[in-house]
Amino acid sequence: MDAMCLRRWGTKAQGTHCREGETGHNVFLEGTMGDTQGSQTISMKLQRIAKQAGSNPEMVFNNLYHLLDFDFLLEAYRRTRKDGAPGVDKVTAKKYAENLESNLRDLHVRLRTHIYKTPPVERVWIDKEGGKKRPIGKPAFEDKIVQRACVMLLSPIFDHDFYDFSHGFREGHSQHQTLHEISTKCWNLNINWILDADVSGFFDNIDHRLLREFIQKRVNDGGVKRLIGKWLSAGVVDDGVWTRSEKGTPQGGVISPLLANIFLHYVLDEWFVQEVQPRMYGRCFIVRYADDFIIGFESERDAHRVMAVLPKRFARFGLSIHPDKTKLVRFGSPQNDALSKHNETFDFLGFTHFWSKSRRGYWVIKRKTMGKRIRRFVKTMWLWCRLNRHLPVDEQHLKLCVKLRGYYQYYAVRYNSRALNDVLYHVKRAWHYWLSRRCDKGKVRWDKFDNLFMRKFPLPLPRIIHKI
């Protein structure tokens, strides 16, 4: 009976070919209007801006808006993701591309004459751990193009101001680079304490007035400032009801990460480098990815001093440090068993960080996937297998492989093999359970499923990609 079900699953898969990705994006007008020459011209303009910003740290740019011409918007379109959900106007990337040239020229005219209206962001809610909800914004596709163009203009300027320990949403920086820096700093600076901080609702509570003041330190162009002001006040549509935005950045917007980096550069980064570090008794460091950051200290005295002053610093700018999620943990290199018992762990960027011995007997910093991240992914895969159990088996297999490879691409770091194997095991279990539910000949035993069916439809095995 088990073999019969296995044969039936395989039979349904024969002759079925997944056509995922054939969505019509190939008919877009990308590459039809002087791609190479236009991209090189835009690149040269941005390089000149970056060179000026780097050579003149005090320079204020007030003549940028005119660069938003048709070619610049076309390049911004090319750099904008096409697979996102449509916004309040329900215009998809595919539909916008049907008349791409005329749409972009019309957009250029509206920007040049300052009559461009920023549409509100459509808000949807997704589930979080503990039964809570998280708001997600869906901007209109055309607005994403304009925001991308604005990011292209501003990034070369502010990137020269940002410190190297700020890694969030910057070209040449990544989350794994952030993790590597933590290990390096902890070793080189003899770090013994980690301040793991959490900013409550950061993106929803950014003060608009202060943000404009920070931007004007480097960019005082009226057209750019007007655009940013429109995005900040565009508001959100939640269940058909429009609400004006009094504070915060546009959720889901392309411009939002850059605005957040600018705000935290002046609130946190510059303050830490210029005022905190010179006053410390021991060595210290800070690493930040967007609004997530940790601070490491060699001296316990320094750690408690910063722990006490950090909430006051953020309160000056309308932000608050979460009292329950912010903690100070001992995280020094264990020299003997007595010290190792006092060490704690901390969570950062989806990983739990802890000290442990390597196979050669050396103390090293290891990482494993946070427990709640594993539970969330397994729950998502269980639900996906249940909702898609009617699909042909080879189509399910293809999509499961894509999802697992995407998961491995981030979490496949050194010393995390056990967590990756646990995830693979639970995905197999979920797939086995829901495939068995659609078989009318009885449930297939796990051993036959794992030995026979998995040979024909093997799921990708985890392997370490990032040797941090």
Coordinates of C-alpha atoms in Angstrom, one line a residue:
M1 CA 0.0 0.0 0.0
D2 CA 2.8 2.4 0.8
A3 CA 4.6 1.7 -2.5
M4 CA 1.4 2.2 -4.4
C5 CA 0.9 5.7 -2.9
L6 CA 4.5 6.5 -3.7
R7 CA 4.0 5.5 -7.3
R8 CA 0.8 7.5 -7.4
W9 CA 2.6 10.6 -6.1
G10 CA 5.3 10.1 -8.8
T11 CA 2.8 9.5 -11.5
K12 CA 1.0 12.8 -10.9
A13 CA 4.4 14.5 -11.3
Q14 CA 5.1 13.1 -14.7
G15 CA 4.6 15.5 -17.6
T16 CA 4.1 18.5 -15.4
H17 CA 6.4 21.4 -15.9
C18 CA 6.5 24.5 -13.6
R19 CA 6.3 27.7 -15.6
E20 CA 7.2 29.8 -12.6
G21 CA 8.8 33.1 -13.7
E22 CA 7.1 33.3 -17.1
T23 CA 5.2 36.3 -16.0
G24 CA 5.6 38.5 -19.0
H25 CA 8.4 40.5 -17.5
N26 CA 10.4 39.7 -20.6
V27 CA 8.2 42.0 -22.6
F28 CA 9.3 45.0 -20.6
L29 CA 11.0 47.8 -22.5
E30 CA 14.2 47.3 -20.5
G31 CA 17.2 47.4 -22.7
T32 CA 15.5 49.1 -25.7
M33 CA 16.4 52.7 -25.2
G34 CA 20.2 52.9 -25.0
D35 CA 20.8 50.9 -21.8
T36 CA 24.5 50.9 -21.7
Q37 CA 25.1 54.5 -22.7
G38 CA 22.3 55.8 -20.4
S39 CA 23.5 53.8 -17.4
Q40 CA 27.1 54.9 -17.9
T41 CA 26.0 58.5 -18.1
I42 CA 24.0 58.2 -14.8
S43 CA 26.9 56.4 -13.2
M44 CA 29.3 59.2 -14.1
K45 CA 27.0 61.8 -12.6
L46 CA 26.7 59.9 -9.4
Q47 CA 30.4 59.4 -9.2
R48 CA 30.9 63.2 -9.5
I49 CA 28.5 63.7 -6.7
A50 CA 30.2 61.2 -4.6
K51 CA 33.6 62.7 -5.3
Q52 CA 32.4 66.2 -4.3
A53 CA 30.8 64.8 -1.1
G54 CA 34.0 63.0 -0.2
S55 CA 36.4 65.8 -0.8
N56 CA 34.1 68.4 0.9
P57 CA 32.6 67.0 4.1
E58 CA 31.0 70.3 4.9
M59 CA 29.6 71.0 1.5
V60 CA 25.8 71.4 1.2
F61 CA 24.2 70.3 -2.1
N62 CA 21.5 72.6 -3.4
N63 CA 21.4 71.8 -7.1
L64 CA 20.3 68.1 -7.5
Y65 CA 16.7 68.1 -8.5
H66 CA 17.4 68.9 -12.1
L67 CA 19.2 65.6 -12.5
L68 CA 15.8 63.7 -12.3
D69 CA 15.4 63.7 -16.0
F70 CA 13.9 60.9 -18.2
D71 CA 17.2 58.9 -18.4
F72 CA 17.6 59.1 -14.6
L73 CA 14.1 57.8 -14.1
L74 CA 14.6 55.0 -16.6
E75 CA 17.7 53.9 -14.7
A76 CA 15.7 54.1 -11.4
Y77 CA 13.0 51.9 -13.0
R78 CA 15.6 49.3 -13.9
R79 CA 16.9 49.2 -10.3
T80 CA 13.4 48.9 -8.9
R81 CA 12.1 45.4 -8.0
K82 CA 9.3 44.3 -10.2
D83 CA 7.8 41.5 -8.1
G84 CA 6.3 43.6 -5.3
A85 CA 2.5 43.8 -4.7
P86 CA 0.7 46.8 -6.2
G87 CA -0.2 49.8 -4.1
V88 CA -3.4 51.7 -3.7
D89 CA -3.7 52.4 -7.4
K90 CA -3.5 48.6 -8.1
V91 CA -1.0 49.3 -11.0
T92 CA 1.5 46.4 -11.3
A93 CA 5.0 46.6 -12.7
K94 CA 3.9 44.6 -15.7
K95 CA 1.1 47.0 -16.5
Y96 CA 3.3 50.0 -16.0
A97 CA 5.8 48.6 -18.4
E98 CA 3.3 48.2 -21.2
N99 CA 3.7 52.0 -21.9
L100 CA 6.9 52.5 -20.1
E101 CA 8.4 55.3 -22.2
S102 CA 5.2 57.4 -22.2
N103 CA 4.7 56.8 -18.5
L104 CA 8.2 57.8 -17.6
R105 CA 8.0 60.9 -19.7
D106 CA 4.7 61.9 -18.1
L107 CA 6.3 61.3 -14.7
H108 CA 9.3 63.5 -15.6
V109 CA 6.9 66.3 -16.6
R110 CA 5.0 66.1 -13.3
L111 CA 8.3 66.1 -11.3
R112 CA 9.7 69.0 -13.3
T113 CA 6.6 71.1 -12.9
H114 CA 6.3 70.1 -9.2
I115 CA 2.8 68.7 -9.6
Y116 CA 3.7 65.1 -8.8
K117 CA 1.4 63.8 -6.0
T118 CA 2.7 61.0 -3.8
P119 CA 0.0 58.4 -3.2
P120 CA -0.6 57.1 0.3
V121 CA 0.9 53.7 1.3
E122 CA -1.6 50.8 1.6
R123 CA -1.1 49.1 4.9
V124 CA -1.5 45.4 5.6
W125 CA -0.9 43.4 8.7
I126 CA 1.1 40.2 9.1
D127 CA 1.3 37.9 12.1
K128 CA 4.2 38.1 14.6
E129 CA 5.3 35.9 17.4
G130 CA 3.0 35.9 20.4
G131 CA -0.2 36.7 18.4
K132 CA 0.9 40.3 17.7
K133 CA 0.6 42.0 14.3
R134 CA 3.2 43.9 12.3
P135 CA 2.2 46.6 9.8
I136 CA 3.6 46.3 6.3
G137 CA 3.3 49.1 3.7
K138 CA 2.7 48.7 0.0
P139 CA 3.7 51.8 -2.0
A140 CA 2.5 52.4 -5.6
F141 CA 4.9 51.2 -8.2
E142 CA 5.5 54.6 -9.8
D143 CA 6.2 56.0 -6.4
K144 CA 8.8 53.3 -5.9
I145 CA 10.6 54.6 -9.1
V146 CA 10.7 58.2 -7.8
Q147 CA 11.9 57.0 -4.4
R148 CA 14.6 54.9 -6.0
A149 CA 15.7 57.9 -8.1
C150 CA 15.9 60.0 -4.9
V151 CA 17.9 57.3 -3.1
M152 CA 20.3 57.3 -6.1
L153 CA 20.8 61.0 -5.7
L154 CA 21.3 61.1 -1.9
S155 CA 23.2 57.9 -1.2
P156 CA 26.5 59.1 -2.8
I157 CA 26.4 62.1 -0.5
F158 CA 25.5 60.5 2.8
D159 CA 27.5 57.4 2.3
H160 CA 30.6 59.5 2.8
D161 CA 29.2 60.7 6.2
F162 CA 28.1 57.3 7.5
Y163 CA 30.5 55.4 9.6
D164 CA 31.8 52.0 8.5
F165 CA 30.0 50.2 11.4
S166 CA 26.7 51.2 9.9
H167 CA 25.8 48.3 7.6
G168 CA 22.1 48.5 7.0
F169 CA 20.9 48.9 3.4
R170 CA 24.1 50.2 2.0
E171 CA 26.0 49.2 -1.1
G172 CA 29.0 47.0 -0.2
H173 CA 27.6 46.1 3.2
S174 CA 25.6 43.1 4.3
Q175 CA 24.3 41.4 7.4
H176 CA 27.0 38.7 7.3
Q177 CA 29.6 41.5 7.1
T178 CA 28.0 42.8 10.3
L179 CA 28.3 39.5 12.0
H180 CA 31.9 39.1 11.0
E181 CA 32.7 42.6 12.5
I182 CA 31.2 41.6 15.8
S183 CA 33.5 38.6 16.1
T184 CA 36.5 40.6 15.1
K185 CA 35.8 43.4 17.5
C186 CA 35.1 41.1 20.4
W187 CA 38.5 39.4 19.9
N188 CA 40.6 42.4 19.1
L189 CA 39.3 44.7 21.8
N190 CA 39.0 42.1 24.6
I191 CA 35.3 42.8 24.9
N192 CA 33.6 41.5 28.1
W193 CA 30.2 43.1 28.0
I194 CA 27.5 43.5 25.3
L195 CA 24.7 46.0 25.4
D196 CA 21.9 44.6 23.3
A197 CA 19.5 47.5 22.6
D198 CA 16.1 47.6 21.1
V199 CA 14.4 50.8 19.8
S200 CA 10.6 50.7 20.3
G201 CA 8.8 51.3 17.0
F202 CA 11.7 53.2 15.4
F203 CA 10.4 53.5 11.8
D204 CA 6.9 54.6 13.1
N205 CA 8.2 57.3 15.5
I206 CA 10.9 59.3 13.6
D207 CA 10.3 63.0 14.1
H208 CA 9.7 64.7 10.8
R209 CA 11.1 68.1 11.9
L210 CA 14.3 66.6 13.2
L211 CA 14.7 64.4 10.1
R212 CA 14.4 67.5 7.8
E213 CA 17.1 69.3 9.9
F214 CA 19.4 66.4 9.6
I215 CA 19.0 66.1 5.8
Q216 CA 19.6 69.9 5.4
K217 CA 23.0 69.5 6.9
R218 CA 24.1 68.0 3.5
V219 CA 21.2 68.6 1.1
N220 CA 19.3 71.8 0.9
D221 CA 17.8 71.4 -2.6
G222 CA 14.2 72.7 -2.6
G223 CA 12.9 70.1 -5.0
V224 CA 14.4 67.1 -3.1
K225 CA 13.2 68.5 0.2
R226 CA 9.7 69.0 -1.3
L227 CA 9.6 65.4 -2.4
I228 CA 10.7 64.0 0.9
G229 CA 8.1 66.2 2.6
K230 CA 5.4 64.7 0.4
W231 CA 6.4 61.2 1.3
L232 CA 6.5 61.9 5.0
S233 CA 3.0 63.4 4.9
A234 CA 1.4 61.1 2.3
G235 CA -0.3 59.0 5.0
V236 CA -1.5 55.4 5.0
V237 CA -4.7 53.7 3.8
D238 CA -5.7 51.0 6.3
D239 CA -8.8 49.0 5.4
G240 CA -10.0 51.8 3.1
V241 CA -9.5 54.6 5.7
W242 CA -6.8 57.2 5.0
T243 CA -4.7 58.5 8.0
R244 CA -2.3 61.4 7.9
S245 CA 1.3 60.6 8.9
E246 CA 2.4 62.9 11.8
K247 CA 5.7 61.0 12.4
G248 CA 7.6 58.0 11.0
T249 CA 8.9 57.2 7.5
P250 CA 6.8 55.6 4.7
Q251 CA 6.5 52.0 5.5
G252 CA 7.7 49.7 2.7
G253 CA 9.1 52.6 0.8
V254 CA 12.5 52.5 -1.0
I255 CA 13.4 55.8 0.6
S256 CA 12.7 54.7 4.2
P257 CA 15.9 52.8 5.0
L258 CA 18.0 55.8 3.8
L259 CA 16.0 58.2 5.9
A260 CA 16.4 55.9 8.9
N261 CA 20.2 55.7 8.4
I262 CA 20.4 59.5 8.2
F263 CA 18.4 59.9 11.4
L264 CA 20.4 57.3 13.4
H265 CA 23.7 58.7 12.1
Y266 CA 23.1 61.9 13.9
V267 CA 21.2 60.5 16.9
L268 CA 23.4 57.5 17.7
D269 CA 26.5 57.0 15.5
E270 CA 28.0 60.5 15.6
W271 CA 27.1 60.8 19.3
F272 CA 28.8 57.5 20.1
V273 CA 32.0 58.3 18.2
Q274 CA 32.4 61.9 19.2
E275 CA 31.1 61.9 22.8
V276 CA 30.9 58.4 24.2
Q277 CA 34.1 56.7 23.1
P278 CA 36.5 59.6 24.3
R279 CA 34.9 59.3 27.8
M280 CA 35.3 55.5 28.1
Y281 CA 37.9 54.0 30.5
G282 CA 38.3 50.8 28.4
R283 CA 37.9 50.0 24.7
C284 CA 34.5 49.7 23.1
F285 CA 32.7 49.4 19.8
I286 CA 29.3 49.8 18.1
V287 CA 27.8 47.8 15.2
R288 CA 24.5 48.8 13.7
Y289 CA 22.3 47.3 11.0
A290 CA 19.3 49.7 10.4
D291 CA 17.7 50.2 13.8
D292 CA 19.3 47.1 15.3
F293 CA 22.6 47.7 17.1
I294 CA 24.8 46.3 19.8
I295 CA 27.6 48.0 21.8
G296 CA 30.6 46.1 23.2
F297 CA 32.6 47.2 26.2
E298 CA 35.9 46.0 27.7
S299 CA 35.0 47.6 31.1
E300 CA 31.9 46.8 33.1
R301 CA 31.9 50.3 34.5
D302 CA 31.6 51.8 30.9
A303 CA 28.8 49.4 30.1
H304 CA 26.7 50.5 33.0
R305 CA 27.3 54.2 32.3
V306 CA 26.2 53.9 28.7
M307 CA 23.3 51.7 29.7
A308 CA 22.0 54.5 32.0
V309 CA 22.5 57.4 29.5
L310 CA 21.2 55.7 26.3
P311 CA 17.5 56.0 27.0
K312 CA 18.0 59.7 27.8
R313 CA 19.8 60.2 24.5
F314 CA 17.0 58.7 22.5
A315 CA 14.3 60.4 24.5
R316 CA 15.7 63.8 23.3
F317 CA 14.8 62.8 19.7
G318 CA 11.4 61.4 20.4
L319 CA 12.4 57.8 20.6
S320 CA 12.4 55.2 23.4
I321 CA 14.6 52.2 24.3
H322 CA 12.5 49.2 25.0
P323 CA 13.1 48.5 28.8
D324 CA 12.4 44.7 28.5
K325 CA 14.2 43.9 25.3
T326 CA 17.3 46.0 26.1
K327 CA 19.8 44.1 28.3
L328 CA 23.4 44.1 29.3
V329 CA 25.1 40.7 29.1
R330 CA 28.5 39.4 30.1
F331 CA 30.2 38.2 26.9
G332 CA 33.9 37.9 27.6
S333 CA 36.3 35.3 26.3
P334 CA 36.2 32.5 28.9
Q335 CA 39.8 31.8 30.2
N336 CA 38.7 29.0 32.5
D337 CA 35.6 27.0 33.4
A338 CA 34.7 29.4 36.3
L339 CA 34.4 32.4 34.0
S340 CA 32.5 30.5 31.3
K341 CA 29.7 29.8 33.7
H342 CA 29.0 33.5 34.0
N343 CA 28.8 34.1 30.3
E344 CA 25.4 34.8 28.7
T345 CA 24.1 34.9 25.1
F346 CA 22.5 37.6 23.0
D347 CA 20.4 37.7 19.9
F348 CA 21.3 39.8 16.9
L349 CA 20.2 39.6 13.2
G350 CA 18.4 36.3 13.6
F351 CA 21.2 34.5 15.4
T352 CA 22.0 33.6 19.0
H353 CA 25.6 34.4 19.8
F354 CA 27.5 32.4 22.4
W355 CA 31.0 31.3 23.4
S356 CA 32.0 27.7 22.9
K357 CA 35.0 25.5 22.3
S358 CA 35.9 24.5 18.7
R359 CA 36.9 21.0 17.8
R360 CA 40.6 21.9 18.4
G361 CA 39.8 23.1 21.9
Y362 CA 39.9 26.9 21.3
W363 CA 37.3 29.3 22.6
V364 CA 35.4 30.8 19.7
I365 CA 32.2 32.8 19.1
K366 CA 29.5 30.6 17.6
R367 CA 26.1 31.4 16.2
K368 CA 22.9 29.4 15.9
T369 CA 19.6 30.4 14.4
M370 CA 17.3 31.9 17.0
G371 CA 14.7 29.5 18.2
K372 CA 11.8 31.7 17.3
R373 CA 13.1 32.1 13.8
I374 CA 13.2 28.4 13.4
R375 CA 9.7 28.0 14.7
R376 CA 8.4 30.7 12.4
F377 CA 10.0 29.2 9.3
V378 CA 8.8 25.7 10.1
K379 CA 5.3 26.9 10.8
T380 CA 5.3 28.8 7.5
M381 CA 6.4 25.7 5.6
W382 CA 3.8 23.5 7.3
L383 CA 1.1 25.9 6.3
W384 CA 2.5 26.1 2.7
C385 CA 2.5 22.3 2.4
R386 CA -1.1 22.2 3.6
L387 CA -2.3 24.8 1.2
N388 CA -0.4 23.5 -1.8
R389 CA -0.8 19.7 -1.3
H390 CA -3.1 19.6 -4.4
L391 CA -0.3 20.8 -6.7
P392 CA 1.7 18.2 -8.8
V393 CA 4.5 16.7 -6.8
D394 CA 7.3 18.0 -9.0
E395 CA 5.9 21.5 -8.8
Q396 CA 5.8 21.3 -5.0
H397 CA 9.3 19.9 -5.0
L398 CA 10.6 22.7 -7.1
K399 CA 9.1 25.4 -4.8
L400 CA 10.2 23.7 -1.6
C401 CA 13.8 23.6 -3.0
V402 CA 13.6 27.3 -3.7
K403 CA 12.4 28.1 -0.3
L404 CA 15.0 26.0 1.5
R405 CA 17.9 27.4 -0.6
G406 CA 16.7 30.9 0.2
Y407 CA 16.7 29.9 3.9
Y408 CA 20.2 28.4 3.7
Q409 CA 21.5 31.5 1.8
Y410 CA 21.1 33.5 5.0
Y411 CA 21.4 31.1 7.9
A412 CA 24.2 28.8 6.5
V413 CA 27.0 30.2 8.7
R414 CA 29.7 28.3 10.4
Y415 CA 28.7 26.3 13.5
N416 CA 25.0 26.4 12.6
S417 CA 24.7 23.0 10.8
R418 CA 22.6 21.4 13.5
A419 CA 19.9 24.1 13.3
L420 CA 19.9 23.8 9.5
N421 CA 19.5 20.1 9.6
D422 CA 16.6 20.4 12.1
V423 CA 14.8 22.7 9.7
L424 CA 15.3 20.3 6.8
Y425 CA 13.9 17.4 9.0
H426 CA 10.8 19.4 9.9
V427 CA 10.2 20.4 6.3
K428 CA 10.4 16.8 5.3
R429 CA 8.0 15.8 8.0
A430 CA 5.5 18.5 6.9
W431 CA 5.7 17.4 3.3
H432 CA 5.2 13.8 4.2
Y433 CA 2.2 14.5 6.4
W434 CA 0.3 16.5 3.9
L435 CA 1.1 14.3 0.9
S436 CA -0.2 11.4 2.9
R437 CA -3.4 13.2 3.6
R438 CA -4.2 13.4 -0.1
C439 CA -3.5 9.7 -0.7
D440 CA -6.7 7.5 -0.5
K441 CA -4.7 4.2 -0.1
G442 CA -3.4 4.9 3.3
K443 CA -0.6 6.8 5.0
V444 CA 2.9 6.1 3.7
R445 CA 5.3 5.1 6.5
W446 CA 8.0 7.6 7.2
D447 CA 10.9 5.2 6.5
K448 CA 9.6 4.4 3.0
F449 CA 9.0 8.1 2.3
D450 CA 12.5 9.0 3.5
N451 CA 14.3 6.2 1.6
L452 CA 12.2 5.9 -1.6
F453 CA 10.4 9.1 -2.3
M454 CA 13.3 11.3 -1.2
R455 CA 15.5 9.6 -3.7
K456 CA 13.3 10.8 -6.6
F457 CA 12.5 14.2 -5.1
P458 CA 15.5 15.1 -3.0
L459 CA 15.4 18.3 -1.0
P460 CA 18.6 20.4 -0.9
L461 CA 21.0 19.5 1.9
P462 CA 22.4 22.4 4.0
R463 CA 26.0 23.4 3.5
I464 CA 28.0 26.2 5.1
I465 CA 28.1 29.2 2.7
H466 CA 29.3 32.0 5.0
K467 CA 32.5 31.0 6.9
I468 CA 32.4 33.9 9.4

